[in-house]
mmCIF file of C-alpha atoms in Angstrom:
data_model
loop_
_atom_site.group_PDB
_atom_site.id
_atom_site.type_symbol
_atom_site.label_atom_id
_atom_site.label_comp_id
_atom_site.label_asym_id
_atom_site.label_seq_id
_atom_site.Cartn_x
_atom_site.Cartn_y
_atom_site.Cartn_z
ATOM 1 C CA ASN B 1 124.566 73.657 73.783
ATOM 2 C CA VAL B 2 125.618 73.862 77.319
ATOM 3 C CA GLY B 3 126.768 77.656 77.861
ATOM 4 C CA VAL B 4 128.589 78.568 80.428
ATOM 5 C CA ILE B 5 127.234 79.830 83.900
ATOM 6 C CA SER B 6 128.652 82.996 85.520
ATOM 7 C CA ASP B 7 127.178 85.876 87.841
ATOM 8 C CA VAL B 8 128.748 88.348 86.121
ATOM 9 C CA SER B 9 125.676 90.443 85.075
ATOM 10 C CA GLY B 10 124.962 90.867 88.927
ATOM 11 C CA SER B 11 127.940 93.534 89.742
ATOM 12 C CA SER B 12 127.957 94.752 86.037
ATOM 13 C CA TRP B 13 124.200 95.816 86.778
ATOM 14 C CA ALA B 14 124.514 96.730 90.468
ATOM 15 C CA SER B 15 127.779 99.337 89.266
ATOM 16 C CA GLY B 16 126.814 100.929 86.339
ATOM 17 C CA ARG B 17 124.493 103.581 86.932
ATOM 18 C CA GLY B 18 124.406 107.026 87.064
ATOM 19 C CA SER B 19 126.377 109.345 89.328
ATOM 20 C CA ARG B 20 128.540 107.559 91.215
ATOM 21 C CA VAL B 21 131.149 108.547 93.607
ATOM 22 C CA GLN B 22 134.271 108.888 93.043
ATOM 23 C CA ILE B 23 136.316 106.547 94.931
ATOM 24 C CA SER B 24 140.081 105.226 95.995
ATOM 25 C CA LEU B 25 139.746 101.309 95.155
ATOM 26 C CA GLN B 26 143.322 100.092 96.196
ATOM 27 C CA CYS B 27 144.579 96.694 96.636
ATOM 28 C CA MET B 28 145.138 95.520 100.683
ATOM 29 C CA CYS B 29 149.163 94.466 100.285
ATOM 30 C CA GLY B 30 152.117 94.477 103.184
ATOM 31 C CA ASN B 31 151.146 92.172 105.396
ATOM 32 C CA ASN B 32 147.876 90.372 104.296
ATOM 33 C CA MET B 33 149.383 87.913 102.637
ATOM 34 C CA SER B 34 148.805 85.890 106.170
ATOM 35 C CA VAL B 35 145.403 85.993 105.275
ATOM 36 C CA PRO B 36 144.530 85.325 101.133
ATOM 37 C CA LEU B 37 141.635 86.158 100.259
ATOM 38 C CA LEU B 38 143.300 89.885 101.875
ATOM 39 C CA ALA B 39 145.842 89.931 99.720
ATOM 40 C CA ASP B 40 144.170 91.751 96.443
ATOM 41 C CA ALA B 41 140.540 92.793 97.529
ATOM 42 C CA VAL B 42 139.238 94.884 96.662
ATOM 43 C CA THR B 43 138.508 97.534 100.021
ATOM 44 C CA VAL B 44 136.325 100.708 99.293
ATOM 45 C CA SER B 45 137.770 102.806 102.425
ATOM 46 C CA GLY B 46 135.680 105.516 105.023
ATOM 47 C CA ASP B 47 136.059 109.412 105.039
ATOM 48 C CA GLU B 48 136.386 109.355 108.655
ATOM 49 C CA ARG B 49 137.434 107.044 111.349
ATOM 50 C CA GLU B 50 136.326 103.274 109.927
ATOM 51 C CA THR B 51 134.308 101.413 112.723
ATOM 52 C CA ALA B 52 132.586 98.959 110.731
ATOM 53 C CA ALA B 53 133.129 97.002 107.831
ATOM 54 C CA VAL B 54 130.944 95.051 104.984
ATOM 55 C CA ILE B 55 132.664 91.908 103.295
ATOM 56 C CA PHE B 56 130.838 90.823 100.774
ATOM 57 C CA LEU B 57 131.731 88.321 97.783
ATOM 58 C CA HIS B 58 130.904 88.163 94.472
ATOM 59 C CA GLY B 59 128.997 85.306 92.600
ATOM 60 C CA LEU B 60 131.208 82.733 90.397
ATOM 61 C CA GLY B 61 133.542 83.994 87.348
ATOM 62 C CA ASP B 62 132.899 87.678 88.930
ATOM 63 C CA THR B 63 135.783 89.618 91.246
ATOM 64 C CA GLY B 64 135.570 91.802 93.443
ATOM 65 C CA HIS B 65 135.754 94.948 91.508
ATOM 66 C CA GLY B 66 132.228 95.191 90.235
ATOM 67 C CA TRP B 67 130.669 94.935 93.667
ATOM 68 C CA ALA B 68 133.097 97.277 95.165
ATOM 69 C CA ASP B 69 131.897 99.981 92.862
ATOM 70 C CA ALA B 70 128.336 99.190 93.439
ATOM 71 C CA LEU B 71 129.301 99.283 97.211
ATOM 72 C CA SER B 72 130.547 102.539 96.821
ATOM 73 C CA SER B 73 127.023 104.096 95.619
ATOM 74 C CA ILE B 74 125.222 103.656 98.787
ATOM 75 C CA ARG B 75 128.699 103.316 101.799
ATOM 76 C CA LEU B 76 128.483 105.261 104.598
ATOM 77 C CA PRO B 77 131.363 107.159 105.308
ATOM 78 C CA TYR B 78 132.973 105.124 109.075
ATOM 79 C CA VAL B 79 132.462 102.175 107.446
ATOM 80 C CA LYS B 80 135.245 99.889 105.615
ATOM 81 C CA TYR B 81 134.037 97.660 102.233
ATOM 82 C CA ILE B 82 136.289 94.451 101.735
ATOM 83 C CA CYS B 83 135.546 92.581 98.297
ATOM 84 C CA PRO B 84 137.903 89.715 97.925
ATOM 85 C CA HIS B 85 138.674 87.948 94.945
ATOM 86 C CA ALA B 86 137.641 84.189 94.682
ATOM 87 C CA PRO B 87 140.264 82.094 93.660
ATOM 88 C CA ARG B 88 140.766 80.339 90.031
ATOM 89 C CA ILE B 89 139.648 76.565 89.503
ATOM 90 C CA PRO B 90 137.876 74.243 87.437
ATOM 91 C CA VAL B 91 134.140 74.455 87.685
ATOM 92 C CA THR B 92 132.383 70.991 87.348
ATOM 93 C CA LEU B 93 129.385 72.826 86.183
ATOM 94 C CA ASN B 94 130.837 74.650 83.447
ATOM 95 C CA MET B 95 132.973 71.280 81.830
ATOM 96 C CA LYS B 96 135.790 72.047 84.454
ATOM 97 C CA MET B 97 136.784 75.837 82.798
ATOM 98 C CA ILE B 98 138.671 77.366 85.226
ATOM 99 C CA MET B 99 136.911 80.482 86.444
ATOM 100 C CA PRO B 100 136.865 82.578 89.817
ATOM 101 C CA SER B 101 135.070 80.298 91.897
ATOM 102 C CA TRP B 102 134.175 79.848 96.234
ATOM 103 C CA PHE B 103 133.690 76.562 95.785
ATOM 104 C CA ASP B 104 133.016 73.731 92.842
ATOM 105 C CA LEU B 105 129.713 73.704 91.617
ATOM 106 C CA MET B 106 127.959 70.937 90.146
ATOM 107 C CA GLY B 107 124.307 71.785 90.025
ATOM 108 C CA LEU B 108 121.871 74.576 90.657
ATOM 109 C CA ASN B 109 119.315 73.439 92.446
ATOM 110 C CA PRO B 110 118.349 72.255 95.860
ATOM 111 C CA ASP B 111 119.223 67.926 95.081
ATOM 112 C CA ALA B 112 122.866 69.152 92.912
ATOM 113 C CA PRO B 113 125.558 67.565 95.181
ATOM 114 C CA GLU B 114 127.811 69.848 96.670
ATOM 115 C CA ASP B 115 131.524 70.389 97.871
ATOM 116 C CA GLU B 116 131.393 70.166 100.955
ATOM 117 C CA THR B 117 135.305 70.354 101.596
ATOM 118 C CA GLY B 118 135.520 73.379 99.378
ATOM 119 C CA ILE B 119 132.782 75.180 100.806
ATOM 120 C CA LYS B 120 134.379 74.396 104.044
ATOM 121 C CA LYS B 121 137.857 75.492 103.131
ATOM 122 C CA ALA B 122 136.321 78.811 101.460
ATOM 123 C CA ALA B 123 134.511 79.414 105.276
ATOM 124 C CA GLU B 124 137.340 78.746 106.810
ATOM 125 C CA ASN B 125 139.431 81.305 104.524
ATOM 126 C CA LEU B 126 136.270 83.850 104.784
ATOM 127 C CA LYS B 127 136.919 83.545 108.533
ATOM 128 C CA ALA B 128 140.149 84.515 108.519
ATOM 129 C CA VAL B 129 139.241 87.744 107.076
ATOM 130 C CA ILE B 130 137.022 88.328 109.590
ATOM 131 C CA GLU B 131 139.489 87.603 112.228
ATOM 132 C CA HIS B 132 142.054 90.125 110.616
ATOM 133 C CA GLU B 133 139.433 93.061 110.848
ATOM 134 C CA MET B 134 139.098 92.109 114.178
ATOM 135 C CA LYS B 135 142.816 92.287 114.959
ATOM 136 C CA ASN B 136 142.346 95.615 113.689
ATOM 137 C CA GLY B 137 139.915 96.548 115.543
ATOM 138 C CA ILE B 138 136.145 95.981 114.050
ATOM 139 C CA PRO B 139 134.690 94.043 116.514
ATOM 140 C CA ALA B 140 132.826 90.744 115.074
ATOM 141 C CA ASN B 141 129.782 92.719 116.334
ATOM 142 C CA ARG B 142 130.387 95.802 113.501
ATOM 143 C CA ILE B 143 131.081 92.952 110.607
ATOM 144 C CA ILE B 144 128.422 92.610 108.116
ATOM 145 C CA LEU B 145 129.365 89.610 105.792
ATOM 146 C CA GLY B 146 127.169 89.482 102.329
ATOM 147 C CA GLY B 147 127.397 88.071 99.195
ATOM 148 C CA PHE B 148 126.082 87.789 95.624
ATOM 149 C CA SER B 149 124.520 84.162 94.133
ATOM 150 C CA GLN B 150 127.235 81.627 95.229
ATOM 151 C CA GLY B 151 129.225 84.818 97.140
ATOM 152 C CA GLY B 152 126.002 85.206 99.562
ATOM 153 C CA ALA B 153 125.904 81.261 99.528
ATOM 154 C CA LEU B 154 129.199 81.365 101.098
ATOM 155 C CA SER B 155 128.841 84.579 103.189
ATOM 156 C CA MET B 156 125.947 82.650 104.573
ATOM 157 C CA TYR B 157 126.772 79.561 105.107
ATOM 158 C CA THR B 158 129.975 80.995 106.783
ATOM 159 C CA ALA B 159 128.043 83.482 109.228
ATOM 160 C CA LEU B 160 126.141 80.623 110.279
ATOM 161 C CA THR B 161 129.035 78.245 111.102
ATOM 162 C CA CYS B 162 130.926 80.836 112.368
ATOM 163 C CA GLN B 163 132.388 81.494 116.875
ATOM 164 C CA HIS B 164 132.370 85.481 116.072
ATOM 165 C CA LYS B 165 129.025 87.252 116.868
ATOM 166 C CA LEU B 166 128.965 89.399 113.992
ATOM 167 C CA ALA B 167 126.130 92.266 112.774
ATOM 168 C CA GLY B 168 124.010 90.772 109.914
ATOM 169 C CA ILE B 169 124.033 89.069 106.516
ATOM 170 C CA VAL B 170 123.070 90.521 103.169
ATOM 171 C CA ALA B 171 122.338 87.660 100.756
ATOM 172 C CA LEU B 172 121.178 88.440 97.176
ATOM 173 C CA SER B 173 119.856 85.722 94.701
ATOM 174 C CA CYS B 174 121.603 82.894 96.607
ATOM 175 C CA TRP B 175 121.087 79.448 98.708
ATOM 176 C CA LEU B 176 122.626 77.921 101.473
ATOM 177 C CA PRO B 177 125.260 75.475 100.671
ATOM 178 C CA LEU B 178 124.922 71.926 102.868
ATOM 179 C CA HIS B 179 121.536 72.803 104.086
ATOM 180 C CA ARG B 180 120.961 69.114 105.180
ATOM 181 C CA THR B 181 122.997 70.236 107.586
ATOM 182 C CA PHE B 182 121.318 72.814 109.204
ATOM 183 C CA PRO B 183 120.279 73.402 112.268
ATOM 184 C CA GLN B 184 122.774 70.947 113.423
ATOM 185 C CA ALA B 185 125.695 72.509 111.621
ATOM 186 C CA ALA B 186 125.065 75.866 113.403
ATOM 187 C CA ASN B 187 124.975 74.346 116.821
ATOM 188 C CA SER B 188 128.592 76.154 118.678
ATOM 189 C CA SER B 189 127.680 79.267 116.567
ATOM 190 C CA MET B 190 126.856 82.467 118.122
ATOM 191 C CA ASN B 191 125.202 83.838 115.503
ATOM 192 C CA LYS B 192 121.137 81.964 116.308
ATOM 193 C CA ASP B 193 120.296 85.415 116.536
ATOM 194 C CA ILE B 194 121.426 87.478 113.491
ATOM 195 C CA PRO B 195 119.568 89.748 111.810
ATOM 196 C CA ILE B 196 119.654 88.540 107.664
ATOM 197 C CA LEU B 197 118.191 90.446 104.816
ATOM 198 C CA GLN B 198 117.898 87.874 101.923
ATOM 199 C CA CYS B 199 116.853 89.529 98.431
ATOM 200 C CA HIS B 200 115.563 87.590 94.872
ATOM 201 C CA GLY B 201 114.541 88.119 91.826
ATOM 202 C CA GLU B 202 111.450 87.096 90.877
ATOM 203 C CA MET B 203 112.438 86.285 87.216
ATOM 204 C CA ASP B 204 115.546 84.661 88.568
ATOM 205 C CA PRO B 205 116.235 81.539 85.590
ATOM 206 C CA MET B 206 119.279 80.536 87.180
ATOM 207 C CA ILE B 207 118.490 80.525 90.792
ATOM 208 C CA PRO B 208 115.086 80.470 90.873
ATOM 209 C CA VAL B 209 112.652 82.313 93.541
ATOM 210 C CA ARG B 210 111.211 79.447 94.859
ATOM 211 C CA PHE B 211 114.870 78.356 95.707
ATOM 212 C CA GLY B 212 114.919 81.824 97.688
ATOM 213 C CA ALA B 213 111.756 81.178 99.403
ATOM 214 C CA LEU B 214 112.788 77.639 100.420
ATOM 215 C CA THR B 215 116.068 79.098 101.781
ATOM 216 C CA SER B 216 114.117 81.788 103.574
ATOM 217 C CA GLU B 217 111.941 79.025 105.535
ATOM 218 C CA LYS B 218 115.234 76.622 106.415
ATOM 219 C CA LEU B 219 117.058 79.643 107.337
ATOM 220 C CA LYS B 220 113.856 80.651 110.182
ATOM 221 C CA SER B 221 114.789 76.880 111.497
ATOM 222 C CA VAL B 222 118.222 77.721 111.915
ATOM 223 C CA VAL B 223 118.062 81.561 113.500
ATOM 224 C CA ASN B 224 115.345 83.542 115.118
ATOM 225 C CA PRO B 225 112.600 83.591 112.690
ATOM 226 C CA SER B 226 111.747 86.769 113.122
ATOM 227 C CA LYS B 227 114.914 88.178 112.084
ATOM 228 C CA VAL B 228 114.424 86.977 108.755
ATOM 229 C CA GLN B 229 113.353 89.285 106.128
ATOM 230 C CA PHE B 230 112.931 87.584 102.802
ATOM 231 C CA LYS B 231 112.613 90.772 99.888
ATOM 232 C CA THR B 232 111.181 89.672 95.805
ATOM 233 C CA TYR B 233 111.745 91.985 93.350
ATOM 234 C CA PRO B 234 108.837 91.497 90.532
ATOM 235 C CA GLY B 235 110.970 91.581 86.669
ATOM 236 C CA MET B 236 114.308 90.894 88.253
ATOM 237 C CA MET B 237 116.456 88.109 86.781
ATOM 238 C CA HIS B 238 120.057 87.079 88.148
ATOM 239 C CA SER B 239 121.314 90.304 88.581
ATOM 240 C CA SER B 240 119.919 93.643 90.836
ATOM 241 C CA CYS B 241 117.989 96.525 90.859
ATOM 242 C CA PRO B 242 118.250 100.013 92.248
ATOM 243 C CA GLN B 243 115.111 98.704 94.899
ATOM 244 C CA GLU B 244 117.503 96.142 96.299
ATOM 245 C CA MET B 245 120.420 98.429 96.510
ATOM 246 C CA LYS B 246 118.067 101.328 98.760
ATOM 247 C CA ALA B 247 117.314 97.991 100.935
ATOM 248 C CA VAL B 248 121.032 97.006 101.319
ATOM 249 C CA LYS B 249 121.611 100.578 102.476
ATOM 250 C CA GLU B 250 118.918 100.748 104.766
ATOM 251 C CA PHE B 251 119.686 97.642 106.667
ATOM 252 C CA ILE B 252 123.904 98.586 106.341
ATOM 253 C CA GLU B 253 122.397 101.639 108.220
ATOM 254 C CA GLU B 254 119.737 100.074 111.258
ATOM 255 C CA LEU B 255 122.614 97.279 112.235
ATOM 256 C CA LEU B 256 125.921 99.850 111.586
ATOM 257 C CA PRO B 257 125.008 103.003 113.211
ATOM 258 C CA ARG B 258 127.771 106.170 113.840
ATOM 259 C CA VAL B 259 129.610 105.451 117.004
#
């Protein structure tokens, strides 16, 4: 009897720790209807003038709320954190059950067939979010794309095929979609030199750490290999941990300094 695969544990762990900053989580409404992912995205606003942004995508079956909460605990006061919600679609891996998913998933191994059309459409929707922030005054080189599991996979694919030079990628417990199309798929990208922080639990039962290591090696053929960091965490499953969130905070602080 196959259980339903879901990534909710990642954000619920990351957001469920002790002393959390009280933040005003707001839904972005108003003139964002032309950017579907922003229509009801959760944002954590900065206390100061926002000069940078982190766009972070949740995993399969989850919403942006848990990761918005988690990111608020490591936030910088001049950074805006945007956590969109995935559309609800039937997921082949879960017997066509309808759930939040950035694209369809047929399997969770390097050789599984992939939803190429869905991945590319989702990447275009994510690029629209980047361009919306650019129009609002945050330059692309002050924007980090990140995500957990399926969300991290989409962030990685989007950044590596993007015509805007971004600040960096945070890729937690994930893989590179359509990996066979790289490095060629990144030929017109502006992100051949982009810093990537890739983190993975050594006990991950859903996306085995070996898949993460293969992804890391692939990334080194796409971008400057010295820019790829691959950190693994003993005992961590398909989730997050304090050490990982500390690494994410340090990575963001380094790439998005105060201006």
